[in-house]
PDB file of C-alpha atoms and ligand atoms in Angstrom:
ATOM      1  CA  MET A   1      94.109  65.908  79.965  1.00 66.00           C
ATOM      2  CA  TYR A   2      97.766  66.812  80.207  1.00 77.00           C
ATOM      3  CA  HIS A   3     100.599  65.102  78.391  1.00 91.00           C
ATOM      4  CA  SER A   4     102.959  63.153  80.663  1.00 95.00           C
ATOM      5  CA  ILE A   5     106.623  63.459  79.856  1.00 97.00           C
ATOM      6  CA  LEU A   6     107.375  60.619  82.280  1.00 98.00           C
ATOM      7  CA  LYS A   7     105.353  57.800  83.694  1.00 97.00           C
ATOM      8  CA  THR A   8     106.390  54.796  85.749  1.00 98.00           C
ATOM      9  CA  THR A   9     104.384  51.730  86.670  1.00 98.00           C
ATOM     10  CA  GLY A  10     105.300  49.444  89.522  1.00 97.00           C
ATOM     11  CA  LEU A  11     108.889  50.688  89.547  1.00 98.00           C
ATOM     12  CA  THR A  12     110.853  48.719  92.117  1.00 98.00           C
ATOM     13  CA  LYS A  13     114.489  48.529  93.199  1.00 97.00           C
ATOM     14  CA  ARG A  14     115.822  45.878  95.522  1.00 97.00           C
ATOM     15  CA  PHE A  15     119.327  45.864  96.946  1.00 95.00           C
ATOM     16  CA  ARG A  16     119.825  42.294  98.129  1.00 90.00           C
ATOM     17  CA  SER A  17     117.026  41.878 100.675  1.00 86.00           C
ATOM     18  CA  GLN A  18     116.213  45.579 101.035  1.00 93.00           C
ATOM     19  CA  GLU A  19     113.513  47.110  98.876  1.00 95.00           C
ATOM     20  CA  ALA A  20     114.549  50.776  98.514  1.00 97.00           C
ATOM     21  CA  VAL A  21     111.803  51.672  96.002  1.00 97.00           C
ATOM     22  CA  LYS A  22     108.522  49.784  96.162  1.00 97.00           C
ATOM     23  CA  SER A  23     106.214  49.631  93.181  1.00 97.00           C
ATOM     24  CA  VAL A  24     106.226  53.351  92.416  1.00 98.00           C
ATOM     25  CA  SER A  25     103.762  54.611  89.819  1.00 97.00           C
ATOM     26  CA  LEU A  26     104.669  58.189  89.078  1.00 97.00           C
ATOM     27  CA  GLU A  27     103.139  60.510  86.515  1.00 97.00           C
ATOM     28  CA  VAL A  28     104.858  63.758  85.612  1.00 98.00           C
ATOM     29  CA  PRO A  29     103.000  66.293  83.448  1.00 96.00           C
ATOM     30  CA  GLU A  30     105.039  68.087  80.800  1.00 96.00           C
ATOM     31  CA  ALA A  31     106.379  71.594  81.497  1.00 95.00           C
ATOM     32  CA  CYS A  32     105.942  71.673  85.253  1.00 96.00           C
ATOM     33  CA  VAL A  33     108.135  71.416  88.320  1.00 97.00           C
ATOM     34  CA  TYR A  34     107.473  68.076  90.045  1.00 98.00           C
ATOM     35  CA  GLY A  35     108.828  67.886  93.579  1.00 97.00           C
ATOM     36  CA  ILE A  36     109.685  64.588  95.246  1.00 97.00           C
ATOM     37  CA  LEU A  37     109.544  64.895  98.993  1.00 94.00           C
ATOM     38  CA  GLY A  38     110.704  62.373 101.519  1.00 92.00           C
ATOM     39  CA  ALA A  39     112.751  61.966 104.654  1.00 87.00           C
ATOM     40  CA  ASN A  40     116.343  60.710 104.469  1.00 87.00           C
ATOM     41  CA  GLY A  41     116.399  57.160 103.203  1.00 89.00           C
ATOM     42  CA  ALA A  42     112.881  57.336 101.733  1.00 93.00           C
ATOM     43  CA  GLY A  43     114.188  56.166  98.347  1.00 95.00           C
ATOM     44  CA  LYS A  44     114.262  59.448  96.424  1.00 96.00           C
ATOM     45  CA  SER A  45     117.803  59.117  95.059  1.00 96.00           C
ATOM     46  CA  THR A  46     117.292  55.478  94.130  1.00 97.00           C
ATOM     47  CA  LEU A  47     114.153  56.425  92.182  1.00 98.00           C
ATOM     48  CA  LEU A  48     115.912  59.267  90.354  1.00 97.00           C
ATOM     49  CA  LYS A  49     118.895  57.041  89.565  1.00 97.00           C
ATOM     50  CA  MET A  50     116.579  54.589  87.803  1.00 97.00           C
ATOM     51  CA  LEU A  51     115.101  57.428  85.731  1.00 97.00           C
ATOM     52  CA  THR A  52     118.576  58.502  84.617  1.00 95.00           C
ATOM     53  CA  GLY A  53     119.978  55.062  83.826  1.00 94.00           C
ATOM     54  CA  ILE A  54     122.422  54.970  86.760  1.00 94.00           C
ATOM     55  CA  LEU A  55     120.566  52.046  88.353  1.00 96.00           C
ATOM     56  CA  ARG A  56     118.628  49.310  86.620  1.00 96.00           C
ATOM     57  CA  PRO A  57     115.093  48.753  87.957  1.00 97.00           C
ATOM     58  CA  THR A  58     114.447  45.350  89.529  1.00 97.00           C
ATOM     59  CA  GLU A  59     110.842  45.473  88.318  1.00 97.00           C
ATOM     60  CA  GLY A  60     108.464  47.862  86.639  1.00 98.00           C
ATOM     61  CA  GLU A  61     108.286  50.090  83.621  1.00 97.00           C
ATOM     62  CA  ILE A  62     109.327  53.613  82.717  1.00 98.00           C
ATOM     63  CA  LEU A  63     107.638  55.473  79.881  1.00 97.00           C
ATOM     64  CA  PHE A  64     109.323  58.591  78.527  1.00 97.00           C
ATOM     65  CA  ASP A  65     107.133  60.804  76.355  1.00 96.00           C
ATOM     66  CA  GLY A  66     104.729  57.910  75.817  1.00 95.00           C
ATOM     67  CA  HIS A  67     107.226  55.197  74.814  1.00 96.00           C
ATOM     68  CA  PRO A  68     109.220  52.656  76.849  1.00 97.00           C
ATOM     69  CA  TRP A  69     112.372  54.325  78.188  1.00 97.00           C
ATOM     70  CA  THR A  70     115.624  53.393  76.463  1.00 95.00           C
ATOM     71  CA  ARG A  71     119.140  54.773  76.949  1.00 94.00           C
ATOM     72  CA  LYS A  72     118.621  56.905  73.818  1.00 94.00           C
ATOM     73  CA  ASP A  73     116.173  58.980  75.864  1.00 95.00           C
ATOM     74  CA  LEU A  74     119.121  60.179  77.929  1.00 92.00           C
ATOM     75  CA  PHE A  75     119.787  62.642  75.079  1.00 91.00           C
ATOM     76  CA  ASP A  76     116.562  64.349  76.186  1.00 95.00           C
ATOM     77  CA  ILE A  77     117.193  64.052  79.918  1.00 96.00           C
ATOM     78  CA  GLY A  78     119.627  66.262  81.820  1.00 94.00           C
ATOM     79  CA  ALA A  79     120.536  65.257  85.352  1.00 94.00           C
ATOM     80  CA  LEU A  80     122.352  66.497  88.407  1.00 93.00           C
ATOM     81  CA  ILE A  81     122.615  63.691  90.928  1.00 92.00           C
ATOM     82  CA  GLU A  82     124.890  63.915  93.955  1.00 82.00           C
ATOM     83  CA  THR A  83     127.986  66.084  93.433  1.00 82.00           C
ATOM     84  CA  PRO A  84     128.203  68.134  90.225  1.00 83.00           C
ATOM     85  CA  PRO A  85     130.581  66.522  87.716  1.00 86.00           C
ATOM     86  CA  VAL A  86     133.045  69.413  87.426  1.00 91.00           C
ATOM     87  CA  TYR A  87     136.774  69.508  86.752  1.00 95.00           C
ATOM     88  CA  GLU A  88     138.083  71.661  89.592  1.00 96.00           C
ATOM     89  CA  ASN A  89     141.114  72.871  87.649  1.00 96.00           C
ATOM     90  CA  LEU A  90     139.053  74.193  84.729  1.00 97.00           C
ATOM     91  CA  THR A  91     136.941  77.354  84.455  1.00 97.00           C
ATOM     92  CA  ALA A  92     133.164  77.204  83.972  1.00 97.00           C
ATOM     93  CA  ARG A  93     133.568  77.813  80.240  1.00 96.00           C
ATOM     94  CA  GLU A  94     136.284  75.159  79.916  1.00 96.00           C
ATOM     95  CA  ASN A  95     134.183  72.633  81.830  1.00 96.00           C
ATOM     96  CA  LEU A  96     131.362  73.203  79.379  1.00 96.00           C
ATOM     97  CA  LYS A  97     133.704  73.064  76.405  1.00 96.00           C
ATOM     98  CA  VAL A  98     134.895  69.569  77.372  1.00 94.00           C
ATOM     99  CA  ARG A  99     131.279  68.357  77.492  1.00 93.00           C
ATOM    100  CA  GLY A 100     130.311  70.405  74.447  1.00 93.00           C
ATOM    101  CA  ILE A 101     132.866  68.567  72.337  1.00 92.00           C
ATOM    102  CA  LEU A 102     131.396  65.219  73.405  1.00 87.00           C
ATOM    103  CA  LEU A 103     127.856  66.348  72.667  1.00 88.00           C
ATOM    104  CA  GLY A 104     128.605  68.305  69.504  1.00 90.00           C
ATOM    105  CA  GLU A 105     127.498  71.600  71.075  1.00 92.00           C
ATOM    106  CA  GLY A 106     129.468  74.715  70.138  1.00 92.00           C
ATOM    107  CA  ASP A 107     130.420  78.002  71.822  1.00 95.00           C
ATOM    108  CA  ARG A 108     127.031  79.558  71.210  1.00 94.00           C
ATOM    109  CA  ARG A 109     125.226  76.985  73.345  1.00 95.00           C
ATOM    110  CA  ILE A 110     127.972  77.231  75.977  1.00 96.00           C
ATOM    111  CA  GLU A 111     127.414  80.995  76.297  1.00 95.00           C
ATOM    112  CA  GLU A 112     123.651  80.401  76.389  1.00 93.00           C
ATOM    113  CA  VAL A 113     123.767  77.931  79.285  1.00 93.00           C
ATOM    114  CA  LEU A 114     126.304  80.080  81.171  1.00 94.00           C
ATOM    115  CA  SER A 115     123.885  82.968  80.915  1.00 92.00           C
ATOM    116  CA  ILE A 116     120.879  80.843  81.973  1.00 90.00           C
ATOM    117  CA  VAL A 117     122.621  79.812  85.205  1.00 90.00           C
ATOM    118  CA  GLY A 118     124.204  83.236  85.785  1.00 91.00           C
ATOM    119  CA  LEU A 119     127.845  82.214  85.387  1.00 93.00           C
ATOM    120  CA  SER A 120     128.773  84.283  82.313  1.00 93.00           C
ATOM    121  CA  HIS A 121     131.116  86.556  84.226  1.00 93.00           C
ATOM    122  CA  THR A 122     133.245  84.049  86.100  1.00 93.00           C
ATOM    123  CA  GLY A 123     136.164  84.574  83.680  1.00 92.00           C
ATOM    124  CA  LYS A 124     139.375  82.785  84.670  1.00 95.00           C
ATOM    125  CA  LYS A 125     138.136  81.562  88.028  1.00 95.00           C
ATOM    126  CA  ARG A 126     138.520  77.801  88.294  1.00 96.00           C
ATOM    127  CA  ALA A 127     135.594  75.664  89.380  1.00 95.00           C
ATOM    128  CA  GLY A 128     137.606  74.512  92.411  1.00 95.00           C
ATOM    129  CA  GLN A 129     137.339  78.072  93.760  1.00 96.00           C
ATOM    130  CA  PHE A 130     133.572  78.326  93.177  1.00 94.00           C
ATOM    131  CA  SER A 131     131.094  78.535  96.026  1.00 91.00           C
ATOM    132  CA  LEU A 132     128.846  75.494  96.469  1.00 88.00           C
ATOM    133  CA  GLY A 133     125.970  77.393  94.830  1.00 88.00           C
ATOM    134  CA  MET A 134     128.114  78.265  91.807  1.00 91.00           C
ATOM    135  CA  LYS A 135     129.204  74.631  91.505  1.00 92.00           C
ATOM    136  CA  GLN A 136     125.587  73.487  91.611  1.00 90.00           C
ATOM    137  CA  ARG A 137     124.702  76.000  88.909  1.00 92.00           C
ATOM    138  CA  LEU A 138     127.619  74.829  86.784  1.00 94.00           C
ATOM    139  CA  GLY A 139     126.297  71.272  87.230  1.00 93.00           C
ATOM    140  CA  ILE A 140     122.915  72.448  85.963  1.00 92.00           C
ATOM    141  CA  ALA A 141     124.578  74.223  83.015  1.00 93.00           C
ATOM    142  CA  ILE A 142     126.272  70.924  82.113  1.00 94.00           C
ATOM    143  CA  ALA A 143     122.916  69.120  82.380  1.00 92.00           C
ATOM    144  CA  LEU A 144     121.329  71.741  80.105  1.00 93.00           C
ATOM    145  CA  LEU A 145     123.956  71.620  77.343  1.00 93.00           C
ATOM    146  CA  ASN A 146     122.127  69.227  75.043  1.00 89.00           C
ATOM    147  CA  HIS A 147     118.728  70.956  75.271  1.00 92.00           C
ATOM    148  CA  PRO A 148     117.022  68.383  77.541  1.00 95.00           C
ATOM    149  CA  ARG A 149     113.243  68.211  77.743  1.00 96.00           C
ATOM    150  CA  LEU A 150     113.434  66.804  81.249  1.00 97.00           C
ATOM    151  CA  LEU A 151     115.811  67.967  83.954  1.00 97.00           C
ATOM    152  CA  ILE A 152     116.302  65.776  87.031  1.00 97.00           C
ATOM    153  CA  LEU A 153     117.830  67.425  90.103  1.00 95.00           C
ATOM    154  CA  ASP A 154     118.521  65.390  93.240  1.00 94.00           C
ATOM    155  CA  GLU A 155     118.566  67.554  96.383  1.00 92.00           C
ATOM    156  CA  PRO A 156     120.049  70.538  94.527  1.00 90.00           C
ATOM    157  CA  VAL A 157     119.776  72.976  97.455  1.00 88.00           C
ATOM    158  CA  ASN A 158     121.612  70.734  99.925  1.00 84.00           C
ATOM    159  CA  GLY A 159     124.329  72.711 101.641  1.00 81.00           C
ATOM    160  CA  LEU A 160     123.533  76.026  99.945  1.00 84.00           C
ATOM    161  CA  ASP A 161     123.206  79.310 101.849  1.00 85.00           C
ATOM    162  CA  PRO A 162     119.909  81.248 101.720  1.00 87.00           C
ATOM    163  CA  ILE A 163     121.037  83.368  98.754  1.00 87.00           C
ATOM    164  CA  GLY A 164     122.158  80.293  96.822  1.00 84.00           C
ATOM    165  CA  ILE A 165     118.852  78.595  97.631  1.00 89.00           C
ATOM    166  CA  ARG A 166     116.850  81.537  96.352  1.00 90.00           C
ATOM    167  CA  GLU A 167     118.904  81.835  93.150  1.00 87.00           C
ATOM    168  CA  LEU A 168     118.474  78.163  92.438  1.00 88.00           C
ATOM    169  CA  ARG A 169     114.754  78.289  93.152  1.00 92.00           C
ATOM    170  CA  GLU A 170     114.296  81.190  90.733  1.00 92.00           C
ATOM    171  CA  LEU A 171     116.325  79.347  88.107  1.00 90.00           C
ATOM    172  CA  ILE A 172     114.264  76.157  88.486  1.00 94.00           C
ATOM    173  CA  ARG A 173     110.973  78.089  88.308  1.00 95.00           C
ATOM    174  CA  ARG A 174     111.893  79.541  84.911  1.00 93.00           C
ATOM    175  CA  PHE A 175     112.355  76.172  83.144  1.00 94.00           C
ATOM    176  CA  PRO A 176     108.672  75.247  82.638  1.00 96.00           C
ATOM    177  CA  GLU A 177     108.174  78.518  80.711  1.00 94.00           C
ATOM    178  CA  GLU A 178     110.763  77.206  78.246  1.00 91.00           C
ATOM    179  CA  GLY A 179     108.902  73.915  77.979  1.00 93.00           C
ATOM    180  CA  ILE A 180     111.421  72.076  80.188  1.00 95.00           C
ATOM    181  CA  THR A 181     110.009  69.754  82.857  1.00 97.00           C
ATOM    182  CA  VAL A 182     111.919  69.578  86.133  1.00 97.00           C
ATOM    183  CA  ILE A 183     111.858  66.761  88.678  1.00 98.00           C
ATOM    184  CA  VAL A 184     113.465  67.961  91.878  1.00 97.00           C
ATOM    185  CA  SER A 185     113.886  66.051  95.125  1.00 95.00           C
ATOM    186  CA  SER A 186     114.225  67.478  98.599  1.00 92.00           C
ATOM    187  CA  HIS A 187     113.594  66.681 102.221  1.00 88.00           C
ATOM    188  CA  ILE A 188     112.895  70.362 102.937  1.00 88.00           C
ATOM    189  CA  LEU A 189     109.137  70.999 102.825  1.00 89.00           C
ATOM    190  CA  GLY A 190     109.386  74.782 102.504  1.00 87.00           C
ATOM    191  CA  GLU A 191     111.711  74.494  99.537  1.00 89.00           C
ATOM    192  CA  ILE A 192     109.448  72.191  97.562  1.00 91.00           C
ATOM    193  CA  GLU A 193     106.432  74.262  98.561  1.00 91.00           C
ATOM    194  CA  GLN A 194     107.896  77.335  96.893  1.00 91.00           C
ATOM    195  CA  THR A 195     109.177  75.556  93.807  1.00 93.00           C
ATOM    196  CA  ALA A 196     106.899  72.738  92.701  1.00 95.00           C
ATOM    197  CA  ASP A 197     103.536  72.596  90.893  1.00 95.00           C
ATOM    198  CA  TYR A 198     103.064  68.892  91.607  1.00 96.00           C
ATOM    199  CA  ILE A 199     104.395  66.751  94.404  1.00 96.00           C
ATOM    200  CA  GLY A 200     105.065  63.152  95.130  1.00 96.00           C
ATOM    201  CA  ILE A 201     105.611  62.168  98.755  1.00 95.00           C
ATOM    202  CA  MET A 202     107.785  59.122  99.411  1.00 95.00           C
ATOM    203  CA  ALA A 203     108.046  57.268 102.683  1.00 93.00           C
ATOM    204  CA  ASP A 204     109.954  54.046 103.170  1.00 93.00           C
ATOM    205  CA  GLY A 205     110.251  53.411  99.411  1.00 95.00           C
ATOM    206  CA  VAL A 206     106.542  53.913  98.737  1.00 95.00           C
ATOM    207  CA  LEU A 207     105.007  56.801  96.791  1.00 96.00           C
ATOM    208  CA  GLU A 208     102.350  57.591  99.351  1.00 94.00           C
ATOM    209  CA  PHE A 209     100.851  60.625  97.647  1.00 94.00           C
ATOM    210  CA  GLN A 210     101.035  62.435  94.337  1.00 96.00           C
ATOM    211  CA  GLY A 211      99.044  65.330  93.038  1.00 94.00           C
ATOM    212  CA  GLU A 212      98.908  69.095  92.712  1.00 93.00           C
ATOM    213  CA  MET A 213     100.667  71.144  95.330  1.00 91.00           C
ATOM    214  CA  PRO A 214      98.173  71.914  98.083  1.00 86.00           C
ATOM    215  CA  GLY A 215      97.847  75.634  98.811  1.00 78.00           C
ATOM    216  CA  GLY A 216      98.399  77.511 102.053  1.00 71.00           C
ATOM    217  CA  GLU A 217      99.868  75.664 105.006  1.00 75.00           C
ATOM    218  CA  HIS A 218      98.504  72.356 103.834  1.00 86.00           C
ATOM    219  CA  LEU A 219     101.703  70.755 102.575  1.00 88.00           C
ATOM    220  CA  GLU A 220     103.101  70.262 106.071  1.00 88.00           C
ATOM    221  CA  GLU A 221      99.804  68.785 107.240  1.00 89.00           C
ATOM    222  CA  LEU A 222      99.691  66.456 104.261  1.00 90.00           C
ATOM    223  CA  PHE A 223     103.306  65.399 104.717  1.00 89.00           C
ATOM    224  CA  MET A 224     102.859  64.695 108.425  1.00 87.00           C
ATOM    225  CA  GLU A 225      99.722  62.725 107.744  1.00 87.00           C
ATOM    226  CA  VAL A 226     101.327  60.643 105.012  1.00 85.00           C
ATOM    227  CA  ALA A 227     104.652  60.079 106.798  1.00 78.00           C
ATOM    228  CA  GLY A 228     102.849  59.508 110.111  1.00 75.00           C
ATOM    229  CA  ARG A 229     100.554  56.901 108.588  1.00 74.00           C
ATOM    230  CA  ARG A 230     103.605  54.990 107.455  1.00 69.00           C
ATOM    231  CA  ARG A 231     105.140  55.126 110.907  1.00 66.00           C
ATOM    232  CA  GLU A 232     102.016  53.750 112.542  1.00 64.00           C
ATOM    233  CA  GLU A 233     102.045  50.810 110.166  1.00 63.00           C
ATOM    234  CA  GLU A 234     105.604  49.843 111.161  1.00 61.00           C
TER     235      GLU A 234
HETATM  236  P1  ATP B 301     118.708  60.721 101.273  1.00 63.51           P
HETATM  237  O1  ATP B 301     117.958  62.001 101.268  1.00 63.51           O
HETATM  238  O2  ATP B 301     119.291  60.383 102.604  1.00 63.51           O
HETATM  239  O3  ATP B 301     119.684  60.548 100.148  1.00 63.51           O
HETATM  240  P2  ATP B 301     116.880  59.069  99.791  1.00 63.51           P
HETATM  241  O4  ATP B 301     115.421  59.276  99.966  1.00 63.51           O
HETATM  242  O5  ATP B 301     117.502  59.620  98.583  1.00 63.51           O
HETATM  243  O6  ATP B 301     117.601  59.584 101.089  1.00 63.51           O
HETATM  244  P3  ATP B 301     118.046  56.584  98.980  1.00 63.51           P
HETATM  245  O7  ATP B 301     119.412  57.153  98.891  1.00 63.51           O
HETATM  246  O8  ATP B 301     117.330  56.291  97.734  1.00 63.51           O
HETATM  247  O9  ATP B 301     117.124  57.522  99.883  1.00 63.51           O
HETATM  248  O10 ATP B 301     118.121  55.255  99.882  1.00 63.51           O
HETATM  249  C1  ATP B 301     117.010  54.434 100.147  1.00 63.51           C
HETATM  250  C2  ATP B 301     117.480  53.172 100.838  1.00 63.51           C
HETATM  251  O11 ATP B 301     118.205  52.344  99.940  1.00 63.51           O
HETATM  252  C3  ATP B 301     118.402  53.431 102.009  1.00 63.51           C
HETATM  253  O12 ATP B 301     118.044  52.590 103.068  1.00 63.51           O
HETATM  254  C4  ATP B 301     119.777  53.084 101.470  1.00 63.51           C
HETATM  255  O13 ATP B 301     120.593  52.588 102.488  1.00 63.51           O
HETATM  256  C5  ATP B 301     119.480  52.022 100.439  1.00 63.51           C
HETATM  257  N1  ATP B 301     120.456  52.051  99.315  1.00 63.51           N
HETATM  258  C6  ATP B 301     120.645  53.078  98.460  1.00 63.51           C
HETATM  259  N2  ATP B 301     121.606  52.770  97.553  1.00 63.51           N
HETATM  260  C7  ATP B 301     122.046  51.521  97.858  1.00 63.51           C
HETATM  261  C8  ATP B 301     123.028  50.623  97.302  1.00 63.51           C
HETATM  262  N3  ATP B 301     123.731  50.983  96.220  1.00 63.51           N
HETATM  263  N4  ATP B 301     123.182  49.431  97.883  1.00 63.51           N
HETATM  264  C9  ATP B 301     122.457  49.062  98.953  1.00 63.51           C
HETATM  265  N5  ATP B 301     121.511  49.836  99.523  1.00 63.51           N
HETATM  266  C10 ATP B 301     121.306  51.042  98.993  1.00 63.51           C
END
């Protein structure tokens, strides 16, 4: 039996009449990469926003490390959701310094996270002049500052070029070795296939499948079957 860092039961989010996330029961083993796959509008971002305290669940429960989730758990959760929260007129180091002061993390940790994401040598360059990939990596550095045990990344490869995608994939793959669990969402099958150990497939707000990543060419088959089943029901 593995230890789950995160577990949800019946997690639901309704916006007025629309149910964006429908009774999702997710189980994420510690120290793995868990990929959440789903077409646009499947409810991935809404789910991740509930896990990071941006949205309040309408119903259901979230357990973090075996206990009911509270806002205090956000000290152990790093997140990059939508655009990275960077000050464009500051350098990478300065961006981290601003956050470091808030979190009580000093220069040593700042240099550490810069090195983890490969931004140690960006010197005086301001974040506004960074490529999209560099901005994403700075966002991840910010999320890493307070030594999170769980890192939540919503569509981190969106808009990146192939080199940026590969760099980010290699970065994400290294976290489980350090004991950090990563939940990453994407609508790109190939990306999740190369990154994740476990997957959850969402369609129309429902977690239709979760389990170990199937080998070979089977992910596409599985995804088509799961997403197709949903379509037939409509
Ligand atoms: P994408 O990849 O396009 O971001 P997604 O899987 O992340 O898709 P969500 O962003 O979670 O999907 O959206 C799921 C559904 O919930 C959509 O139909 C969306 O319009 C709706 N929704 C999301 N946020 C809100 C909100 N704040 N108010 C009302 N409806 C919302």
